XYZ file of C-alpha atoms in Angstrom:
662
model
C 24.780 41.156 152.830
C 27.549 38.770 151.442
C 30.107 40.273 149.305
C 30.865 38.406 146.176
C 34.601 37.768 145.512
C 35.742 38.746 141.997
C 37.523 36.304 139.698
C 39.617 37.330 136.505
C 38.990 34.342 133.734
C 42.223 33.469 131.913
C 42.672 32.048 128.558
C 43.127 28.065 128.952
C 46.398 28.541 127.380
C 47.766 30.876 130.014
C 46.308 28.938 132.662
C 48.163 26.022 131.315
C 51.386 28.082 131.210
C 51.135 29.206 134.465
C 50.364 25.861 135.911
C 53.433 24.830 134.402
C 55.461 27.318 135.628
C 54.580 26.992 138.966
C 55.252 23.082 138.603
C 58.816 24.163 137.235
C 59.449 26.399 140.426
C 58.215 23.507 142.647
C 61.376 21.534 141.242
C 64.813 22.822 141.388
C 66.335 24.642 138.551
C 69.837 23.661 137.479
C 72.172 24.907 135.021
C 73.391 23.993 131.501
C 76.286 24.804 129.672
C 74.397 27.882 128.031
C 74.891 31.092 129.958
C 73.900 34.605 129.922
C 74.861 36.110 126.720
C 77.541 39.039 126.981
C 76.477 41.827 124.439
C 79.456 44.434 124.004
C 78.208 47.708 123.556
C 80.678 48.550 120.657
C 78.768 45.522 118.880
C 75.090 45.865 119.756
C 72.719 48.355 120.949
C 69.625 47.393 123.144
C 66.020 47.809 121.968
C 63.685 45.884 124.424
C 62.441 43.206 126.097
C 61.575 40.667 123.577
C 57.641 40.453 123.502
C 56.000 37.332 125.112
C 54.687 36.140 121.871
C 57.563 36.452 119.516
C 58.750 33.147 117.974
C 62.038 31.559 118.190
C 63.764 28.137 116.909
C 65.516 26.152 119.651
C 67.790 23.085 119.549
C 68.256 21.581 122.688
C 71.523 19.412 122.975
C 71.475 16.217 125.058
C 74.342 14.642 126.788
C 75.859 11.328 125.217
C 75.616 8.318 127.509
C 78.604 6.439 128.918
C 80.882 9.563 128.222
C 83.589 8.025 130.202
C 83.853 5.205 128.035
C 83.934 7.299 124.984
C 86.458 9.594 126.370
C 88.845 6.557 126.619
C 88.173 5.107 123.098
C 88.733 8.777 121.733
C 91.828 9.301 123.785
C 93.194 6.118 122.459
C 92.240 6.871 118.776
C 93.754 10.105 119.101
C 97.257 8.912 120.640
C 97.255 6.467 118.142
C 96.846 3.304 120.608
C 93.743 2.506 118.724
C 92.392 2.452 115.087
C 88.892 0.535 115.682
C 86.335 3.173 114.968
C 82.519 2.728 115.816
C 79.942 2.054 113.518
C 76.646 4.376 113.505
C 75.038 1.574 114.956
C 77.526 0.814 117.623
C 77.487 4.483 118.431
C 73.856 4.559 118.905
C 73.852 1.604 121.037
C 76.729 2.631 123.328
C 76.635 6.505 123.334
C 73.434 8.048 122.065
C 70.717 9.539 124.178
C 68.252 6.996 124.815
C 64.264 7.144 123.650
C 63.235 7.845 127.165
C 65.599 10.602 127.640
C 64.655 12.202 124.225
C 60.823 11.891 125.356
C 61.494 13.472 128.753
C 62.778 16.678 126.749
C 59.810 16.597 124.307
C 57.421 16.645 127.248
C 59.094 19.332 128.933
C 58.885 21.383 125.663
C 55.380 20.398 124.899
C 54.351 21.039 128.445
C 55.856 24.922 127.786
C 54.195 25.846 124.611
C 56.883 24.550 122.145
C 55.688 22.954 118.850
C 57.020 21.619 115.485
C 59.560 19.407 117.924
C 61.927 17.092 115.863
C 64.622 14.769 117.050
C 67.862 13.947 114.964
C 68.530 10.676 113.749
C 71.084 9.944 116.479
C 68.832 11.687 119.309
C 71.591 14.164 120.086
C 69.365 17.175 119.349
C 65.605 17.983 119.943
C 64.690 21.051 117.884
C 61.377 22.987 118.579
C 59.689 26.552 117.994
C 58.035 28.606 120.939
C 57.626 31.998 122.168
C 59.622 34.002 124.427
C 57.267 32.994 127.029
C 57.677 29.465 126.361
C 61.624 29.840 126.807
C 61.082 32.008 130.027
C 58.770 28.961 131.564
C 61.028 26.092 130.233
C 64.605 27.762 130.554
C 64.309 30.386 133.297
C 65.605 32.932 131.075
C 64.551 36.136 129.426
C 64.966 37.368 126.050
C 65.911 40.726 124.749
C 66.271 42.322 121.235
C 69.118 44.203 120.096
C 70.283 45.870 116.924
C 73.591 44.608 115.996
C 74.789 46.639 112.828
C 71.333 47.298 111.423
C 70.387 43.455 111.952
C 67.565 42.720 114.673
C 69.313 40.050 117.133
C 67.814 38.730 120.396
C 69.697 36.996 123.296
C 69.063 35.286 126.885
C 70.039 37.742 129.636
C 70.222 35.200 132.104
C 71.938 31.597 131.987
C 69.868 28.916 130.934
C 68.177 26.348 133.438
C 66.264 23.200 133.208
C 64.338 21.291 135.857
C 66.536 19.058 137.967
C 64.782 16.086 136.541
C 66.577 16.967 133.234
C 69.839 17.823 134.570
C 71.335 14.443 133.418
C 70.089 14.790 129.870
C 69.974 18.312 128.747
C 73.660 19.631 128.131
C 73.054 23.360 126.239
C 70.003 24.990 124.682
C 70.803 27.017 121.435
C 69.098 29.590 119.318
C 68.629 31.947 122.516
C 71.083 34.473 121.068
C 71.705 35.308 117.533
C 73.930 38.507 118.487
C 77.275 36.331 117.997
C 77.054 34.704 114.820
C 79.690 32.656 113.051
C 81.605 33.840 109.938
C 83.270 32.738 106.853
C 87.102 32.960 106.883
C 87.821 34.242 103.484
C 89.372 37.331 102.203
C 89.374 38.745 98.726
C 92.358 40.025 97.047
C 92.681 43.732 96.343
C 95.058 46.500 95.700
C 95.365 46.861 99.580
C 96.376 43.480 100.354
C 98.597 42.495 97.271
C 100.650 46.007 98.018
C 103.244 44.590 99.651
C 103.618 41.100 97.424
C 103.062 42.450 94.059
C 105.432 39.395 92.647
C 103.338 36.732 94.454
C 100.337 35.254 92.145
C 97.199 33.605 92.666
C 96.929 29.887 91.976
C 94.395 27.813 90.025
C 92.985 25.203 92.623
C 94.539 22.383 90.213
C 97.815 23.789 91.005
C 97.829 23.055 94.613
C 98.346 19.440 94.437
C 101.936 20.293 92.410
C 102.586 22.695 94.837
C 102.356 20.460 97.890
C 103.641 17.456 96.122
C 100.382 15.382 96.146
C 100.358 14.573 92.455
C 101.906 11.099 92.625
C 99.068 9.801 95.175
C 96.004 8.690 93.283
C 92.908 10.793 93.439
C 90.381 10.456 96.208
C 88.013 7.986 94.190
C 86.691 5.937 97.359
C 86.253 9.033 99.727
C 83.465 11.315 100.391
C 83.756 15.159 100.981
C 81.477 16.953 103.456
C 81.508 20.859 103.306
C 79.310 22.909 105.804
C 77.896 25.564 103.883
C 74.790 28.208 104.225
C 72.352 29.512 101.942
C 71.380 28.709 98.423
C 73.871 26.127 96.681
C 72.647 26.718 92.991
C 75.197 28.995 91.732
C 77.942 27.072 93.767
C 77.101 23.712 92.136
C 76.767 25.551 88.548
C 80.264 26.843 89.088
C 81.484 23.716 90.592
C 80.198 21.822 87.213
C 81.982 24.552 85.228
C 85.119 24.124 86.736
C 85.302 20.407 86.703
C 84.700 20.865 82.783
C 87.340 23.297 82.717
C 89.859 21.336 84.471
C 89.147 18.224 82.504
C 87.926 16.284 85.722
C 84.741 14.180 85.709
C 81.419 15.799 86.831
C 81.407 15.562 90.410
C 78.548 13.712 92.367
C 77.570 16.733 94.435
C 74.314 16.424 96.599
C 72.782 19.096 98.756
C 71.713 18.129 102.540
C 69.619 20.978 103.638
C 69.304 21.249 107.176
C 65.909 22.916 108.451
C 64.342 25.322 106.188
C 65.896 26.138 102.810
C 67.539 29.651 102.375
C 67.819 32.133 99.437
C 70.992 33.787 100.913
C 73.671 34.051 98.141
C 76.028 36.255 100.173
C 78.508 33.318 100.489
C 78.728 32.143 97.088
C 82.419 32.783 97.090
C 83.332 30.793 99.980
C 81.437 28.071 99.193
C 82.759 28.126 95.568
C 86.352 28.346 97.379
C 85.508 25.251 99.672
C 84.201 23.170 97.147
C 86.505 23.738 94.096
C 89.527 23.460 96.016
C 88.767 20.543 98.289
C 87.956 18.788 94.727
C 91.253 19.539 93.199
C 93.477 18.865 96.422
C 91.496 15.416 96.249
C 92.792 15.135 92.641
C 89.626 15.807 90.610
C 87.729 12.852 90.923
C 86.026 11.465 94.354
C 83.289 9.110 95.436
C 80.877 11.967 96.505
C 80.730 15.601 97.633
C 78.024 16.459 100.318
C 77.049 19.774 100.979
C 75.705 20.285 104.374
C 73.539 23.625 104.264
C 72.324 25.341 107.219
C 69.817 28.050 106.867
C 71.942 30.586 108.651
C 75.124 31.042 110.440
C 73.679 30.653 113.874
C 74.597 28.482 116.694
C 71.292 26.516 116.335
C 71.914 25.987 112.645
C 75.363 24.935 112.655
C 74.920 22.808 115.467
C 72.411 21.002 113.480
C 74.513 20.879 110.630
C 77.620 19.534 112.283
C 75.456 16.776 113.741
C 73.663 15.865 110.391
C 77.411 15.092 109.317
C 77.905 12.457 112.075
C 74.649 11.138 112.076
C 74.781 10.601 108.045
C 78.447 9.150 108.842
C 79.150 8.989 105.032
C 82.031 11.929 104.807
C 85.450 10.705 105.548
C 86.947 14.481 105.439
C 84.798 17.258 106.407
C 85.730 21.140 105.773
C 84.413 23.998 108.058
C 85.489 27.445 106.602
C 84.072 29.148 109.644
C 84.655 30.374 112.955
C 83.901 32.730 116.016
C 85.350 34.142 119.012
C 85.740 30.949 121.199
C 84.918 32.911 124.504
C 81.550 33.358 122.565
C 81.274 30.087 121.780
C 81.924 28.803 125.269
C 79.244 31.137 126.749
C 76.579 30.217 124.309
C 77.388 26.138 125.215
C 77.917 25.313 121.490
C 81.540 24.615 122.647
C 80.077 22.046 125.050
C 77.382 20.798 122.219
C 79.821 21.098 119.398
C 82.784 19.190 120.960
C 80.663 16.226 121.745
C 79.784 16.213 118.113
C 83.302 16.210 116.874
C 84.221 13.587 119.411
C 81.701 11.364 117.678
C 83.264 12.120 114.537
C 86.588 11.110 115.624
C 84.949 7.673 117.244
C 83.478 7.245 113.763
C 86.593 7.591 111.845
C 85.629 10.942 110.341
C 87.794 14.096 110.382
C 86.867 17.811 110.613
C 89.155 20.419 109.123
C 88.872 23.512 110.392
C 90.384 27.107 109.534
C 92.117 28.765 112.153
C 90.849 32.239 111.572
C 91.828 35.543 109.679
C 92.385 37.918 112.627
C 95.599 36.619 113.444
C 96.172 36.158 117.082
C 93.127 38.350 117.944
C 89.857 36.377 117.087
C 87.880 38.149 120.031
C 89.184 41.467 119.072
C 92.196 42.047 121.475
C 94.134 43.654 123.238
C 95.035 40.074 124.592
C 95.163 36.984 122.404
C 92.262 34.858 121.687
C 91.409 32.034 118.914
C 88.539 30.807 116.820
C 86.335 28.440 117.483
C 85.672 25.215 116.392
C 89.336 25.715 115.521
C 90.658 25.008 119.275
C 88.336 21.727 119.709
C 90.920 19.089 120.476
C 88.585 16.985 118.318
C 89.528 18.949 114.997
C 92.394 19.461 112.701
C 93.002 23.325 112.851
C 94.446 24.644 109.820
C 96.416 28.036 109.837
C 97.581 30.227 106.856
C 100.292 31.156 104.687
C 101.720 32.984 101.920
C 103.186 30.657 99.474
C 105.717 31.256 96.736
C 106.545 29.202 93.703
C 108.672 29.153 90.644
C 107.349 27.852 87.245
C 104.521 26.401 89.256
C 106.511 24.423 92.046
C 107.008 24.902 95.489
C 109.705 27.702 96.521
C 109.160 28.856 99.926
C 106.423 29.798 102.509
C 105.755 32.376 105.211
C 103.301 33.173 107.817
C 100.098 35.032 106.412
C 101.372 37.981 108.239
C 100.168 40.812 110.312
C 101.308 43.275 113.038
C 99.030 44.209 115.730
C 95.031 43.367 117.071
C 93.742 46.354 114.823
C 95.667 45.484 111.852
C 95.004 41.638 112.349
C 91.630 41.914 112.122
C 90.005 40.339 109.182
C 87.827 43.521 108.597
C 91.422 45.056 108.045
C 94.214 43.483 106.360
C 93.780 39.967 108.097
C 96.459 37.195 109.205
C 96.552 33.624 109.998
C 94.955 32.717 113.323
C 96.878 30.888 115.892
C 97.876 30.876 119.418
C 97.117 29.156 122.746
C 93.352 28.929 123.708
C 91.549 30.510 126.419
C 88.765 28.042 126.684
C 90.124 24.698 125.622
C 92.729 22.275 127.370
C 95.377 20.654 125.181
C 94.677 17.240 124.317
C 97.192 14.397 125.194
C 98.552 14.205 121.919
C 99.844 17.793 121.626
C 100.960 17.905 125.298
C 103.045 14.676 125.032
C 104.917 15.743 121.941
C 106.212 18.645 123.943
C 105.613 21.547 121.466
C 103.542 23.870 124.128
C 106.463 24.083 126.243
C 104.576 23.258 129.495
C 101.371 25.153 128.583
C 98.158 23.234 129.181
C 95.805 24.957 126.650
C 95.410 23.861 123.058
C 97.599 25.404 120.649
C 96.556 26.392 117.245
C 97.073 25.753 114.606
C 98.261 21.827 113.692
C 99.563 22.718 110.071
C 99.106 25.366 107.504
C 98.448 25.844 104.003
C 98.228 29.082 101.388
C 95.911 31.506 102.887
C 97.357 34.763 102.010
C 95.074 36.737 99.393
C 98.037 37.883 97.604
C 98.746 33.898 96.796
C 95.452 32.752 96.938
C 93.158 30.584 95.030
C 91.734 31.673 91.506
C 88.036 30.865 92.411
C 85.401 30.478 89.534
C 82.551 32.810 90.785
C 79.539 33.287 88.554
C 81.479 32.331 85.602
C 84.515 34.627 86.267
C 87.672 34.131 88.422
C 88.242 35.742 91.624
C 91.352 35.699 93.652
C 90.347 34.841 97.032
C 92.414 33.772 100.176
C 91.871 33.496 103.852
C 92.212 30.089 106.138
C 89.007 29.632 104.079
C 91.319 28.360 101.559
C 94.039 26.456 103.947
C 90.964 24.002 105.330
C 89.552 22.917 102.067
C 93.123 22.116 100.818
C 93.714 19.795 103.860
C 90.251 18.305 103.549
C 90.974 17.400 99.920
C 94.463 15.982 100.506
C 93.282 13.876 103.748
C 90.494 12.554 101.530
C 93.334 11.392 99.009
C 95.327 9.945 101.620
C 92.298 8.302 103.407
C 91.270 6.783 99.698
C 94.503 5.214 99.395
C 94.282 3.536 102.393
C 90.819 2.383 101.908
C 89.261 4.974 104.613
C 90.907 2.999 107.392
C 92.862 5.824 108.826
C 91.948 7.270 111.994
C 91.844 10.847 113.193
C 95.626 12.121 112.014
C 96.661 14.589 115.042
C 98.647 11.575 116.728
C 100.203 10.569 113.541
C 101.119 14.162 112.592
C 102.473 15.215 116.343
C 104.155 11.743 116.986
C 106.385 11.356 113.380
C 107.018 15.101 113.326
C 110.703 14.848 114.941
C 111.453 11.553 113.272
C 110.049 12.542 109.678
C 110.500 16.228 109.389
C 110.699 15.547 105.566
C 106.517 15.229 106.014
C 106.503 19.294 106.264
C 107.696 22.483 104.567
C 108.909 23.984 107.925
C 107.507 27.759 107.932
C 110.048 29.884 109.975
C 109.368 33.211 109.078
C 106.251 35.848 109.537
C 104.018 36.821 112.479
C 100.633 36.701 113.210
C 100.669 39.754 115.287
C 100.853 37.785 118.696
C 103.291 34.882 117.708
C 106.176 34.615 115.084
C 107.094 31.458 113.029
C 110.238 29.407 114.130
C 111.842 26.241 113.456
C 109.572 23.405 114.280
C 105.933 23.658 115.567
C 104.938 27.048 116.520
C 101.812 29.265 117.374
C 102.062 31.180 114.033
C 102.081 28.227 111.499
C 102.014 24.862 113.628
C 104.407 22.479 111.995
C 104.090 24.389 108.474
C 102.646 22.945 105.350
C 102.658 19.367 104.492
C 104.564 17.626 101.925
C 101.684 15.529 101.173
C 103.170 12.523 99.583
C 105.927 12.179 102.284
C 103.123 12.530 104.742
C 101.000 10.081 103.045
C 104.113 7.549 103.055
C 104.492 8.147 106.828
C 100.972 8.157 107.931
C 99.741 5.253 105.397
C 101.894 2.601 107.012
C 103.908 1.783 104.173
C 101.922 2.992 101.550
C 104.727 4.557 99.263
C 103.491 6.841 96.469
C 105.543 6.165 93.213
C 108.345 8.757 92.890
C 107.358 11.638 90.123
C 109.258 11.708 86.670
C 113.030 12.273 86.635
C 113.885 15.867 85.473
C 114.947 14.804 82.115
C 111.453 13.915 81.676
C 110.392 17.535 82.055
C 109.097 18.878 78.654
C 109.904 22.451 77.614
C 107.470 24.842 75.997
C 107.745 24.352 72.287
C 111.034 22.600 72.491
C 110.753 18.898 70.873
C 112.407 15.984 72.453
C 114.003 14.028 69.243
C 115.202 10.547 68.558
C 112.438 8.865 70.781
C 112.368 4.828 70.595
C 110.603 2.385 72.651
C 109.846 -1.315 71.987
C 106.430 -2.875 71.799
C 104.165 -2.477 75.128
C 106.706 -0.123 76.650
C 105.808 3.629 77.825
C 107.503 6.515 79.294
C 106.020 9.737 81.288
C 106.760 13.099 80.938
C 105.636 16.116 82.318
C 104.503 19.808 81.314
C 103.697 22.542 83.613
C 100.671 25.143 82.012
C 100.586 28.389 83.827
C 97.214 29.799 84.513
C 95.590 32.136 81.507
C 96.636 29.705 78.732
C 94.101 29.633 75.900
C 95.219 26.100 74.621
C 97.692 23.245 74.986
C 98.991 21.337 72.154
C 100.823 17.896 72.639
C 101.851 16.066 69.414
C 104.177 13.319 67.986
C 106.003 12.895 64.678
C 108.652 11.848 62.523
C 109.950 8.210 62.697
C 108.143 5.043 61.975
C 106.066 2.415 64.022
C 103.010 3.207 66.274
C 103.401 5.851 68.914
C 100.273 6.565 71.040
C 99.711 9.563 73.639
C 97.614 9.829 76.612
C 97.620 13.155 78.769
C 96.206 13.644 82.439
C 96.350 16.497 84.725
C 97.969 16.267 87.921
C 98.895 12.483 87.983
C 100.373 10.094 85.311
C 97.716 8.681 82.902
C 97.658 4.727 81.991
C 96.017 3.419 78.728
C 92.567 3.234 80.813
C 92.677 6.292 82.658
C 93.318 9.648 81.098
C 92.033 12.987 80.269
C 92.509 12.660 76.678
C 94.558 10.535 73.925
C 95.331 10.134 70.448
C 95.875 6.472 69.514
C 96.098 6.361 65.612
C 98.261 3.602 63.726
C 101.017 5.884 63.066
C 103.702 7.996 64.956
C 101.645 11.292 63.953
C 99.327 12.057 67.021
C 97.842 15.488 68.270
C 96.008 16.297 71.347
C 94.606 19.935 72.056
C 93.156 21.043 75.081
C 91.193 24.438 74.749
C 91.492 26.669 77.966
C 93.821 24.370 80.016
C 93.548 24.367 83.756
C 96.854 25.632 85.135
C 98.819 22.898 86.555
C 101.260 19.741 85.901
C 99.984 17.622 82.948
C 101.694 13.939 82.493
C 101.788 12.705 78.869
C 102.535 8.884 78.626
C 104.213 8.211 75.319
C 103.033 4.363 74.668
C 104.693 1.967 72.264
C 101.460 0.304 70.525
C 103.920 -1.140 68.382
C 107.750 -0.567 68.289
C 108.563 2.815 67.040
C 111.753 4.859 66.567
C 113.121 8.277 65.568
C 109.743 9.962 66.904
C 109.774 13.450 68.274
C 107.401 14.807 71.192
C 106.628 18.440 71.694
C 104.435 20.144 73.807
C 103.177 24.156 73.448
C 100.845 26.571 75.316
């Protein structure tokens, strides 16, 4: 009697998956930049192996072509030897992955059960949805689930690999871990953070241009600002519109660029409001456009897609990133490799990312040793650290490092402090090594420069219609974003990545900076010149612009005798027809009204007022131009800052008095 052999019938999909797995195993696997996720027991607890049918979203990062050629180009740009930038079409032709390379990745994903496959406009990213079984077959790694502070996350427990045929195409794979996320770098002021500095006050965003000497520069009317955000932007845009109306700025041309699925999350409203309001005010209140590049979450995959959208659009000259994570986590996940080539591409295209240095002092990864924040340590971004700024009557007085003492107290979750120190993961670029500031170190040093960040001297941010005092290096980064947009706009957006200009010109032009020489971030202390606690210090923006702009020298501010004192009239004024004179008047925060008026004498005197820079008879916030010498301008709830008053002789006048009062 013959024995019948038993066969087990498999579902067709399972048979195809098994066949694909056998095919992949027949070809050698090769490593990518995405390594097994390190999950500290103190941060997360293991739940289980991820179920085979559980879905995840992946973003495959592709390698750039002709990388050596791109390295040469960007090295020359960053060293100040070349200012020629690539257009988007040139970048696509020379360096973007080819359509054949993209198709090879698409085929690999399809063969392993991935769906909803999409390709970024510049071919650098391929996104898809798949199950954990698909991930296992396509990338030779298992996924496990974890509890992270009540949040369910997943992580790859093996290094991520691809078949040998894709080794020259695939750089890294994102979305395989959500244990480590980026976080915002903001700290709200409270009694604890302000206890040691009760004499320090918060500042309206409109004040920072005056504090850092930017008001003599024209507004960034020719520049577009990009801001990396996450969640729902409805309230942020509403508050931005209220802020501009209160400040006397024109309504900003703002658009949300949603990357992936839209999110209803509003947890980050304070952060995004600070970024938008402070960047706009630092830029002078008038810009060409503001683009909010909005991710669904703060995961590696979603933020990589957001960064890449910025460079594929190639519209924004200055881009703000008030986010960060532990640099060793970024290296392990592969986003350091993926995002560095995105930031490098931005340098090639003439775009500059301004990134906060972190709010955990010298200990971004928690201590006991020092470690820094990514993407702040990328050599292709400007790293912006934090200070506590002191002012007198609205004018710059002094600065010290936003200070903390040790790995415990420096953590953002404790008192916080300015991020800065040598990177554990990134090598120093030539422009930093050649400047000599690293004193023999070969690792990237952060920050490059600093601005106000201490919550006790932070920004008065409009949130849901009310002011909140917020600090953190999330404030410092948008200040540089706005100032850089202002400088770029004045130079027809022709300036290259500014690092070389900062480092090469520092010794010969110390007036570009407010050197910060006091304070410590726990691991490093401020000293004369560049240091790991504050970089070169903060910018004197007008002086910086004069140096970096190659001869574009801003007009000097009005002399001291043109400063109006609250309620004290200037009398006996006289000008001949067609002439004018500019006065300034500083309005502190919290004033209910501002009145400027002329009276007495004879002739025809007109007054024009503008916040932050001198008005003209065609560019002003408000005017009063009647046919006599009696004119009045009243501004309700004026934004804090320096108001410029143009007294213009429409016809010759004499014996006139001018007074400003708040």
